[in-house]
Coordinates of C-alpha atoms in Angstrom, one line a residue:
M1125 CA 0.0 0.0 0.0
K1126 CA 2.8 2.4 0.9
K1127 CA 4.5 1.9 -2.5
T1128 CA 1.2 2.6 -4.3
V1129 CA 0.7 5.8 -2.4
T1130 CA 4.3 6.8 -3.1
L1131 CA 3.8 6.2 -6.8
L1132 CA 0.6 8.2 -6.8
V1133 CA 2.2 11.1 -5.1
A1134 CA 5.1 11.0 -7.6
V1135 CA 2.7 11.0 -10.5
L1136 CA 0.8 13.9 -9.1
M1137 CA 4.1 15.9 -8.5
V1138 CA 5.2 15.3 -12.1
F1139 CA 1.7 16.4 -13.3
A1140 CA 1.9 19.5 -11.1
S1141 CA 5.3 20.4 -12.5
F1142 CA 3.8 20.4 -16.0
L1143 CA 0.8 22.4 -15.0
S1144 CA 3.1 25.1 -13.7
F1145 CA 4.1 25.8 -17.3
A1146 CA 0.7 25.1 -18.9
G1147 CA -0.6 28.6 -18.1
C1148 CA 2.2 30.1 -20.2
G1149 CA 1.3 28.1 -23.3
N1150 CA 4.2 25.8 -23.3
H1151 CA 4.3 22.3 -24.9
R1152 CA 7.4 20.6 -23.6
G1153 CA 10.3 20.0 -25.9
P1154 CA 12.1 22.0 -28.6
G1155 CA 9.8 23.3 -31.2
G1156 CA 6.7 22.6 -29.2
G1157 CA 5.8 26.2 -28.2
D1158 CA 4.1 29.1 -29.9
K1159 CA 5.1 29.1 -33.5
T1160 CA 4.2 32.8 -34.0
K1161 CA 7.1 33.7 -31.6
T1162 CA 10.8 33.1 -31.5
Q1163 CA 11.3 30.1 -29.4
L1164 CA 14.1 29.8 -26.8
N1165 CA 14.3 26.2 -25.9
V1166 CA 15.5 25.6 -22.3
F1167 CA 16.2 22.3 -20.5
I1168 CA 15.7 22.3 -16.8
Y1169 CA 16.6 19.5 -14.4
N1170 CA 13.4 19.0 -12.5
G1171 CA 14.4 17.7 -9.1
G1172 CA 14.1 19.0 -5.5
Y1173 CA 14.2 22.7 -6.6
G1174 CA 11.1 22.2 -8.7
T1175 CA 9.9 24.4 -11.6
E1176 CA 7.9 27.2 -10.1
W1177 CA 10.9 29.6 -10.2
A1178 CA 11.3 28.9 -13.9
A1179 CA 7.6 29.7 -14.6
G1180 CA 8.2 33.1 -13.0
V1181 CA 11.4 33.8 -15.0
E1182 CA 9.5 32.8 -18.2
E1183 CA 6.7 35.2 -17.7
R1184 CA 9.0 38.2 -16.8
F1185 CA 11.5 37.6 -19.6
E1186 CA 8.8 37.1 -22.3
A1187 CA 7.2 40.4 -21.2
K1188 CA 10.4 42.2 -22.0
Y1189 CA 10.4 40.8 -25.6
A1190 CA 6.6 41.0 -26.2
N1191 CA 6.9 43.4 -29.1
E1192 CA 10.3 42.4 -30.5
H1193 CA 10.8 40.9 -34.0
L1194 CA 13.7 38.5 -34.0
E1195 CA 12.5 36.4 -36.9
E1196 CA 10.7 37.3 -40.1
G1197 CA 6.9 37.2 -39.4
K1198 CA 7.2 36.5 -35.7
T1199 CA 6.6 38.8 -32.7
G1200 CA 7.8 38.2 -29.2
V1201 CA 9.6 35.4 -27.5
D1202 CA 8.3 32.1 -26.2
V1203 CA 10.6 30.5 -23.5
V1204 CA 10.0 26.8 -23.9
F1205 CA 11.1 25.1 -20.7
T1206 CA 11.4 21.3 -20.7
P1207 CA 11.5 20.0 -17.1
I1208 CA 12.9 16.5 -16.9
K1209 CA 14.5 14.7 -13.9
K1210 CA 17.5 13.5 -15.9
N1211 CA 21.2 14.0 -15.6
M1212 CA 22.3 15.0 -19.1
S1213 CA 25.5 13.5 -20.3
T1214 CA 28.2 15.5 -22.1
N1215 CA 27.3 13.9 -25.4
E1216 CA 23.6 14.6 -24.9
I1217 CA 24.3 18.3 -24.3
A1218 CA 26.7 18.5 -27.2
L1219 CA 24.2 16.9 -29.6
G1220 CA 21.0 18.2 -28.0
D1221 CA 18.5 20.7 -29.4
Y1222 CA 18.2 23.0 -26.4
D1223 CA 19.5 26.5 -26.5
V1224 CA 20.0 26.9 -22.7
Y1225 CA 20.6 24.3 -20.0
F1226 CA 20.0 24.3 -16.3
A1227 CA 21.5 20.9 -15.5
E1228 CA 22.8 19.0 -12.5
N1229 CA 25.8 16.7 -12.1
V1230 CA 27.6 17.9 -15.3
Y1231 CA 31.3 18.3 -15.9
Y1232 CA 32.5 21.8 -17.0
D1233 CA 35.9 20.8 -18.4
D1234 CA 34.5 17.9 -20.2
L1235 CA 31.8 20.0 -21.8
R1236 CA 34.3 22.7 -22.8
S1237 CA 36.7 20.2 -24.3
K1238 CA 33.9 18.7 -26.5
G1239 CA 33.0 22.2 -27.7
A1240 CA 29.4 21.9 -26.3
L1241 CA 29.3 25.3 -24.7
L1242 CA 29.0 28.8 -26.1
D1243 CA 31.4 31.4 -24.8
I1244 CA 29.4 33.6 -22.4
S1245 CA 32.3 35.8 -21.3
S1246 CA 30.6 39.1 -22.4
I1247 CA 27.6 38.8 -20.1
V1248 CA 29.8 37.6 -17.2
T1249 CA 32.5 40.3 -17.3
E1250 CA 30.5 43.3 -18.6
Q1251 CA 28.1 45.4 -16.5
S1252 CA 24.6 44.3 -16.7
S1253 CA 21.8 46.7 -17.7
Y1254 CA 19.5 44.8 -15.2
D1255 CA 21.3 45.6 -12.0
G1256 CA 24.5 47.6 -12.9
K1257 CA 26.7 44.7 -11.8
T1258 CA 28.8 42.1 -13.4
I1259 CA 28.0 38.5 -12.9
K1260 CA 31.7 37.9 -12.2
S1261 CA 31.4 40.1 -9.1
K1262 CA 28.8 37.6 -7.8
L1263 CA 31.2 34.7 -8.0
T1264 CA 33.6 33.7 -5.2
A1265 CA 37.3 33.7 -5.9
A1266 CA 37.2 29.9 -6.2
Q1267 CA 34.4 30.1 -8.7
Q1268 CA 36.1 32.7 -10.8
E1269 CA 39.3 30.6 -10.9
F1270 CA 37.3 27.5 -11.9
F1271 CA 34.8 29.0 -14.5
G1272 CA 37.1 31.7 -15.8
V1273 CA 39.5 29.6 -17.9
Q1274 CA 42.6 31.2 -19.5
E1275 CA 42.8 30.9 -23.3
N1276 CA 45.4 32.8 -25.3
G1277 CA 46.1 35.0 -22.3
Q1278 CA 42.5 36.0 -21.8
E1279 CA 39.8 34.9 -19.4
H1280 CA 36.8 33.1 -20.8
Y1281 CA 33.6 31.8 -19.2
Y1282 CA 31.4 29.0 -20.6
A1283 CA 29.0 28.3 -17.8
L1284 CA 27.8 29.6 -14.4
P1285 CA 26.7 28.0 -11.1
H1286 CA 23.0 27.4 -11.0
Y1287 CA 21.6 26.4 -7.6
M1288 CA 23.5 25.7 -4.4
G1289 CA 23.3 22.1 -3.2
G1290 CA 24.5 20.8 0.1
S1291 CA 23.6 18.0 2.5
G1292 CA 22.9 18.2 6.2
L1293 CA 20.1 18.2 8.8
I1294 CA 16.8 20.0 8.7
Y1295 CA 15.4 20.3 12.3
N1296 CA 11.9 20.7 13.7
K1297 CA 12.2 24.0 15.5
E1298 CA 8.7 23.7 16.7
L1299 CA 9.6 20.6 18.7
F1300 CA 12.9 22.2 19.9
D1301 CA 11.1 25.3 21.1
E1302 CA 8.2 23.4 22.7
E1303 CA 10.3 20.8 24.5
G1304 CA 13.4 22.9 25.2
C1305 CA 15.8 20.9 23.1
Y1306 CA 18.6 23.4 23.7
L1307 CA 21.7 23.1 25.8
I1308 CA 22.3 25.9 28.3
E1309 CA 25.4 27.4 29.7
G1310 CA 26.8 25.5 32.8
Y1311 CA 25.3 22.1 31.9
Q1312 CA 28.8 20.6 32.0
N1313 CA 29.0 21.2 35.7
N1314 CA 25.4 20.5 36.5
P1315 CA 23.8 17.9 34.3
A1316 CA 20.4 18.9 35.6
L1317 CA 20.8 22.0 33.5
Q1318 CA 21.2 20.3 30.2
Y1319 CA 17.8 21.2 28.8
P1320 CA 15.6 24.1 30.0
K1321 CA 12.5 22.0 30.4
C1322 CA 14.2 19.6 32.7
F1323 CA 14.8 22.2 35.4
L1324 CA 12.3 24.9 34.5
G1325 CA 9.2 22.9 33.6
D1326 CA 7.3 25.2 31.2
W1327 CA 10.6 26.9 30.3
K1328 CA 9.2 29.5 28.0
E1329 CA 7.1 31.0 30.8
S1330 CA 9.8 30.8 33.5
T1331 CA 11.2 34.0 35.1
I1332 CA 14.4 32.2 35.8
S1333 CA 17.1 33.5 33.4
F1334 CA 19.4 31.2 31.5
T1335 CA 21.6 31.4 28.5
K1336 CA 21.8 28.9 25.7
T1337 CA 25.2 27.6 24.7
A1338 CA 26.9 29.4 21.8
G1339 CA 26.3 26.4 19.4
P1340 CA 28.5 25.1 16.6
D1341 CA 29.8 28.5 15.5
G1342 CA 30.9 29.5 19.0
I1343 CA 29.2 32.9 18.8
S1344 CA 26.4 33.8 21.1
G1345 CA 23.3 35.5 19.7
N1346 CA 23.0 33.5 16.5
D1347 CA 20.4 31.1 15.1
D1348 CA 22.4 28.1 16.3
D1349 CA 22.5 29.0 20.0
G1350 CA 21.8 25.9 22.1
L1351 CA 22.3 23.4 19.3
P1352 CA 24.9 20.7 19.7
A1353 CA 28.4 21.8 18.9
T1354 CA 30.1 18.5 19.6
Y1355 CA 29.3 14.9 18.8
D1356 CA 28.8 14.2 22.5
E1357 CA 26.2 17.0 22.7
F1358 CA 24.5 15.6 19.6
Y1359 CA 24.3 12.1 21.2
M1360 CA 23.0 13.7 24.4
L1361 CA 20.3 15.5 22.3
C1362 CA 19.2 12.2 20.6
N1363 CA 19.0 10.5 24.0
Y1364 CA 16.9 13.4 25.4
I1365 CA 14.5 13.3 22.4
S1366 CA 14.1 9.5 22.4
G1367 CA 14.1 9.0 26.1
E1368 CA 12.7 12.0 28.0
L1369 CA 10.4 13.0 25.1
N1370 CA 9.7 9.6 23.6
Q1371 CA 10.0 11.0 20.1
I1372 CA 12.2 10.1 17.1
P1373 CA 15.4 12.0 16.8
L1374 CA 16.4 11.3 13.2
T1375 CA 15.2 9.9 9.8
W1376 CA 16.5 9.7 6.3
N1377 CA 15.7 8.3 2.8
G1378 CA 15.7 4.5 3.0
Y1379 CA 15.4 3.8 -0.7
R1380 CA 18.6 5.7 -1.5
Y1381 CA 20.2 5.6 1.9
Y1382 CA 23.6 4.9 0.4
N1383 CA 23.7 8.3 -1.5
Y1384 CA 22.1 10.3 1.3
T1385 CA 24.3 8.9 4.0
N1386 CA 27.5 9.2 2.0
Q1387 CA 26.7 12.8 1.1
F1388 CA 26.1 13.4 4.8
I1389 CA 29.4 11.8 5.7
G1390 CA 31.0 14.3 3.2
A1391 CA 29.2 17.2 5.0
L1392 CA 30.5 15.9 8.4
T1393 CA 34.0 15.6 6.9
A1394 CA 33.9 19.2 5.8
Q1395 CA 32.6 20.5 9.1
N1396 CA 35.5 18.8 10.9
E1397 CA 38.2 19.7 8.3
G1398 CA 37.3 23.3 7.5
A1399 CA 36.9 24.7 4.1
E1400 CA 40.6 25.0 3.1
N1401 CA 41.4 21.3 4.0
M1402 CA 38.1 20.1 2.4
L1403 CA 38.9 21.9 -0.9
M1404 CA 42.2 20.0 -1.1
N1405 CA 40.2 16.9 -1.9
Y1406 CA 39.4 18.4 -5.3
T1407 CA 42.3 20.7 -6.1
L1408 CA 45.0 18.2 -4.9
C1409 CA 47.0 21.3 -3.9
G1410 CA 48.3 22.4 -0.5
S1411 CA 50.1 21.2 2.5
P1412 CA 47.8 19.4 4.9
T1413 CA 48.8 18.8 8.5
D1414 CA 45.8 16.8 9.5
L1415 CA 46.8 13.4 8.0
V1416 CA 46.7 10.3 10.3
K1417 CA 49.5 7.8 10.0
E1418 CA 48.5 4.4 8.7
N1419 CA 47.0 1.8 11.1
E1420 CA 46.8 4.2 14.1
V1421 CA 44.0 3.8 16.6
P1422 CA 42.5 6.8 18.3
V1423 CA 42.6 7.1 22.1
N1424 CA 39.1 7.9 23.5
G1425 CA 38.0 8.7 19.9
I1426 CA 40.8 11.2 19.3
F1427 CA 44.2 11.1 17.5
N1428 CA 47.1 12.8 19.3
D1429 CA 49.9 14.7 17.6
S1430 CA 52.3 11.7 17.6
Q1431 CA 49.8 9.8 15.4
M1432 CA 49.8 12.5 12.7
M1433 CA 52.0 12.6 9.7
E1434 CA 54.5 15.4 9.1
S1435 CA 53.2 18.1 6.8
V1436 CA 53.2 17.0 3.1
T1437 CA 52.9 18.9 -0.1
L1438 CA 50.3 17.6 -2.5
S1439 CA 50.7 17.1 -6.2
D1440 CA 48.2 16.6 -9.0
N1441 CA 48.2 12.8 -8.9
N1442 CA 46.5 9.8 -7.4
E1443 CA 49.2 9.4 -4.7
S1444 CA 48.1 12.8 -3.2
R1445 CA 44.5 11.6 -3.4
K1446 CA 45.4 8.5 -1.5
L1447 CA 47.1 10.6 1.2
L1448 CA 44.0 12.7 1.6
Q1449 CA 42.0 9.6 2.5
R1450 CA 44.0 9.9 5.8
Q1451 CA 42.4 13.2 6.7
V1452 CA 41.4 13.0 10.3
G1453 CA 38.0 14.6 9.5
K1454 CA 37.1 11.6 7.5
Y1455 CA 37.6 9.3 10.5
Y1456 CA 35.5 11.6 12.7
A1457 CA 32.7 11.6 10.1
L1458 CA 32.8 7.8 10.0
S1459 CA 32.8 7.5 13.7
F1460 CA 29.7 9.7 14.0
M1461 CA 27.8 7.5 11.5
E1462 CA 29.0 4.3 13.3
T1463 CA 27.5 5.7 16.5
I1464 CA 24.2 6.4 14.7
Q1465 CA 24.2 2.9 13.4
K1466 CA 24.8 1.4 16.9
N1467 CA 21.9 3.4 18.2
L1468 CA 19.6 2.9 15.2
D1469 CA 16.7 1.4 17.1
S1470 CA 16.4 4.2 19.6
W1471 CA 17.5 7.2 17.5
T1472 CA 15.7 6.6 14.2
N1473 CA 12.6 4.9 12.8
S1474 CA 14.9 2.0 12.2
E1475 CA 12.4 -0.2 10.3
L1476 CA 12.4 2.4 7.5
V1477 CA 15.8 4.1 7.1
Y1478 CA 17.1 1.1 5.1
D1479 CA 13.7 0.2 3.6
N1480 CA 13.7 0.2 -0.2
G1481 CA 10.1 1.4 -0.1
Y1482 CA 10.8 4.4 2.1
S1483 CA 11.7 7.2 -0.4
H1484 CA 13.1 10.7 0.1
T1485 CA 9.5 12.0 -0.2
D1486 CA 8.3 9.5 2.3
A1487 CA 10.9 10.6 4.8
Q1488 CA 10.0 14.3 4.2
S1489 CA 6.3 13.5 4.7
A1490 CA 7.0 11.6 7.9
F1491 CA 9.1 14.6 9.1
L1492 CA 6.3 17.1 8.3
R1493 CA 3.4 14.9 9.6
G1494 CA 5.1 13.5 12.7
G1495 CA 2.9 13.8 15.8
T1496 CA -0.2 14.9 13.8
S1497 CA -2.1 11.7 13.5
T1498 CA -2.3 8.0 14.4
D1499 CA -0.5 7.2 11.1
F1500 CA 2.4 9.4 12.3
P1501 CA 2.2 9.2 16.1
K1502 CA 5.7 10.4 16.9
T1503 CA 7.4 13.7 16.0
I1504 CA 10.6 13.4 14.1
A1505 CA 13.2 16.0 15.3
M1506 CA 15.7 15.9 12.4
L1507 CA 15.7 15.0 8.7
M1508 CA 18.9 14.1 6.9
D1509 CA 18.4 15.7 3.5
G1510 CA 19.7 18.3 1.1
V1511 CA 19.0 22.1 1.4
W1512 CA 16.2 21.5 -1.2
G1513 CA 14.3 19.2 1.1
M1514 CA 11.5 21.6 2.2
N1515 CA 10.9 22.9 -1.3
E1516 CA 10.7 19.3 -2.5
A1517 CA 8.1 18.7 0.1
K1518 CA 6.0 21.7 -1.1
G1519 CA 3.2 19.4 -2.3
D1520 CA 3.0 17.8 1.2
F1521 CA 2.8 21.2 2.8
Q1522 CA 0.0 22.2 0.5
E1523 CA -1.9 19.0 1.1
M1524 CA -1.6 19.4 4.9
E1525 CA -2.8 23.0 4.6
R1526 CA -5.8 21.9 2.5
T1527 CA -6.8 19.0 4.8
M1528 CA -5.6 20.2 8.3
G1529 CA -5.6 23.9 8.2
E1530 CA -3.6 27.0 7.4
E1531 CA -1.3 26.5 10.4
Y1532 CA 0.3 23.6 8.5
S1533 CA 1.3 25.6 5.5
M1534 CA 5.0 26.0 4.7
N1535 CA 4.9 29.6 5.7
N1536 CA 3.4 28.8 9.1
R1537 CA 5.6 25.8 10.0
D1538 CA 8.9 26.4 11.7
F1539 CA 11.8 24.3 10.4
G1540 CA 15.5 25.2 10.3
W1541 CA 18.8 24.3 8.8
M1542 CA 21.0 22.8 11.6
P1543 CA 24.8 23.5 11.5
L1544 CA 26.6 20.2 12.1
P1545 CA 28.5 19.3 15.2
R1546 CA 32.2 18.4 15.4
A1547 CA 34.3 15.8 17.1
I1548 CA 36.2 16.9 20.2
G1549 CA 39.4 16.5 18.2
S1550 CA 38.3 19.3 15.8
E1551 CA 37.8 22.0 18.4
G1552 CA 40.3 24.2 16.5
I1553 CA 37.7 24.5 13.7
S1554 CA 35.0 27.0 14.5
R1555 CA 33.6 28.1 11.1
N1556 CA 30.6 26.3 9.7
V1557 CA 31.1 24.6 6.3
I1558 CA 28.7 23.4 3.6
V1559 CA 29.7 21.5 0.5
D1560 CA 27.8 22.5 -2.7
N1561 CA 27.8 18.9 -4.0
L1562 CA 25.4 19.0 -7.0
R1563 CA 27.6 20.5 -9.7
S1564 CA 24.6 22.4 -11.1
L1565 CA 25.4 24.6 -14.1
C1566 CA 23.7 27.2 -16.3
M1567 CA 25.0 27.0 -19.9
V1568 CA 24.3 28.1 -23.4
S1569 CA 24.7 25.5 -26.2
S1570 CA 27.3 26.1 -28.8
K1571 CA 24.7 24.9 -31.3
V1572 CA 22.3 27.8 -30.6
P1573 CA 21.4 29.4 -34.0
E1574 CA 23.2 32.6 -34.8
F1575 CA 20.1 34.7 -34.7
K1576 CA 19.3 33.5 -31.2
K1577 CA 22.7 33.9 -29.6
A1578 CA 22.1 37.4 -28.3
L1579 CA 18.7 36.3 -27.0
A1580 CA 20.2 33.3 -25.2
L1581 CA 23.0 35.4 -23.6
D1582 CA 20.5 38.0 -22.5
F1583 CA 18.3 35.3 -21.0
V1584 CA 21.2 34.0 -18.9
Q1585 CA 22.2 37.5 -17.8
F1586 CA 18.5 38.1 -16.9
C1587 CA 18.4 34.9 -14.8
N1588 CA 21.5 36.0 -12.9
S1589 CA 20.4 39.6 -12.2
D1590 CA 19.8 40.5 -8.5
A1591 CA 16.1 40.7 -8.9
E1592 CA 15.9 37.2 -10.4
L1593 CA 18.3 35.7 -7.8
V1594 CA 16.0 37.1 -5.1
A1595 CA 12.9 35.8 -6.8
Y1596 CA 14.5 32.3 -7.1
T1597 CA 15.1 32.2 -3.3
Q1598 CA 11.6 33.5 -2.6
S1599 CA 10.2 30.8 -4.8
T1600 CA 12.3 27.8 -3.6
N1601 CA 13.4 28.9 -0.1
T1602 CA 16.9 27.8 -1.2
I1603 CA 19.9 29.6 -2.5
K1604 CA 21.4 30.2 -5.9
G1605 CA 25.1 29.4 -6.3
L1606 CA 26.1 33.1 -6.4
K1607 CA 26.7 36.0 -4.0
Y1608 CA 23.7 38.2 -3.4
T1609 CA 21.7 39.5 -0.5
L1610 CA 18.0 39.9 0.4
E1611 CA 16.7 43.0 2.1
E1612 CA 14.4 42.6 5.1
N1613 CA 11.2 43.2 3.0
E1614 CA 12.4 40.5 0.7
L1615 CA 13.3 38.1 3.5
S1616 CA 9.8 38.5 4.9
K1617 CA 8.5 36.6 1.9
L1618 CA 10.5 33.5 2.8
A1619 CA 9.2 30.6 4.9
P1620 CA 10.9 30.2 8.3
Y1621 CA 13.0 27.4 6.8
G1622 CA 14.1 29.5 3.9
R1623 CA 15.2 32.3 6.2
S1624 CA 17.1 29.9 8.4
L1625 CA 19.0 28.5 5.5
Y1626 CA 19.6 32.0 4.1
N1627 CA 21.0 33.1 7.5
F1628 CA 23.2 30.1 7.7
V1629 CA 24.7 30.5 4.2
Q1630 CA 25.0 34.3 4.5
S1631 CA 26.6 34.2 7.9
T1632 CA 30.1 35.6 8.1
N1633 CA 31.0 32.5 9.9
T1634 CA 30.0 30.1 7.2
D1635 CA 32.2 28.9 4.3
V1636 CA 30.8 27.2 1.1
V1637 CA 33.1 24.7 -0.6
Y1638 CA 32.5 24.3 -4.3
P1639 CA 34.0 20.9 -5.4
C1640 CA 35.6 22.2 -8.5
S1641 CA 39.1 22.0 -9.9
H1642 CA 41.2 22.0 -13.0
A1643 CA 43.6 19.4 -11.6
T1644 CA 44.2 16.8 -14.3
T1645 CA 43.4 14.0 -11.9
Y1646 CA 40.1 15.6 -11.0
V1647 CA 39.2 16.4 -14.6
L1648 CA 39.8 12.8 -15.8
N1649 CA 38.0 11.2 -12.8
T1650 CA 35.4 13.9 -11.8
S1651 CA 32.6 11.5 -11.0
S1652 CA 34.7 9.5 -8.6
F1653 CA 35.3 12.7 -6.5
S1654 CA 31.6 12.9 -5.5
E1655 CA 30.6 11.9 -2.0
P1656 CA 28.9 8.7 -3.1
N1657 CA 32.2 7.5 -4.5
M1658 CA 34.7 9.2 -2.1
Y1659 CA 34.4 6.7 0.8
Q1660 CA 35.2 3.3 -0.8
A1661 CA 37.1 0.7 1.2
T1662 CA 38.2 -2.9 0.8
I1663 CA 38.0 -4.9 4.0
G1664 CA 39.0 -8.6 3.8
S1665 CA 37.7 -9.7 0.4
T1666 CA 34.7 -7.3 0.4
D1667 CA 34.6 -4.0 -1.5
Y1668 CA 32.4 -1.3 0.1
Q1669 CA 31.3 1.9 -1.5
F1670 CA 29.0 2.9 1.3
P1671 CA 30.3 2.9 4.9
M1672 CA 26.8 2.2 6.4
D1673 CA 26.8 -1.2 4.7
A1674 CA 29.9 -2.0 6.7
F1675 CA 28.7 -0.6 9.9
K1676 CA 25.5 -2.7 9.6
K1677 CA 27.8 -5.7 9.7
G1678 CA 29.6 -4.5 12.8
I1679 CA 32.8 -3.2 11.1
S1680 CA 34.2 -0.3 13.1
A1681 CA 34.8 3.2 11.9
I1682 CA 38.6 2.9 12.5
D1683 CA 38.8 -0.3 10.5
Y1684 CA 36.9 1.3 7.7
F1685 CA 39.0 4.5 7.9
N1686 CA 42.2 2.5 7.7
A1687 CA 40.9 0.7 4.6
L1688 CA 39.8 3.7 2.6
K1689 CA 40.9 3.5 -1.0

């Protein structure tokens, strides 16, 4: 029955994505639009970020060209979006009929070398008439270095970042606020003070003053105050939620647990390593000092200085990549997940998190509906997902609002993005890190007809104008992969989750790592640098790609770490 319901929901979601374009007269696929207008054929990866944002872009861009004549006998422009949940290969893009692509998991250098992309340097480096800025100014230094390739002594751009990905935890702030799931200063010396509700009863009404701990970023007064900063604090939180509150601390997608848990392990690695060390995994450049000697065993979960290698200088080769598998942050990430596995029955809805019938949308639905009915009797505190998770659950929000009341709408539910905790051995790292792991690009095809080149370039420049970047965030409650800010009146249009994510990414104490590099080893093996492939190990005669499969068999984190390929 569950799989039937899941299939029905999936069909309805696909149908809804097509309806979002139907009002604009589109008929999916190149050549399927309004023949009386010049057609701009645009491919869009239709995943967790949906298509509503694209429908808005379409309407606004077409209005600009309503009276333009770009072809003989035609007036106006019809932006024909084709939303498909499909990773386009390099050959498909090189040979395809689309003018513009918004794609996911595509490889920039590969596409360039195949001649699949149009040079878009003019709209990146020149001041835009839309906002008076260059798109280049909205790219980080790392993005400029990656996308701005040098050819004949000049800088050329062939693509731009699209949306920002990233894996982590979404938390039910309603539960945290209601039940006082926050640590307070002084709890270390007085365990009774761990959680406000424990010693204050109805803690929100109490006149007794207390101060939440500073949280993962170590700075008081931020969104993450009271949230677990260390692994031990996270485990304490899980025990409080499962024991004292009799609720479920954590869930994740059972159908694709391997990808979701591996991506989460990558996020934990980055949080323990810091941005500079994490980036070395892609650039193969730098001098890491955090590499553990082979076959060492941590003492009380921590490696001491005598167990670390001397500083090494990396080179663009597989030997450096092998060395980087000794990063201590990788061990700490594995040890966290090993602990989760050991406590699976009490900390998760364990019958589902490895269930092939429990999809990402099922997990999202359980997270939203927890504690609201006999079908979902317990509240789930945290969801392991990507930043797109709440936008992907938009249909569930709408259904709950329709059947249960306006208080269950996305704008009236309070969920937040949770900065990840760190191992005790990583206390020197205080900045939060998120890895943009989707390799999502906006590109113009080199096959675009000559008479449409200026139109396609203008469309990309339009989509990356400040107003459209803001509109994208307001539509999806997620972030584009560029630098931009929202004013308070613009932030007010976000759901609480969207504001939480925006505040996290925009914080001066957050670093975003973009897994991009022109290192030859990376370019020739890009797919194997993704999180689903970065944590492979051979133990005995068994090859593992996903650590959770080993932990389920009782293999330890240290044995897995020492066997990383």
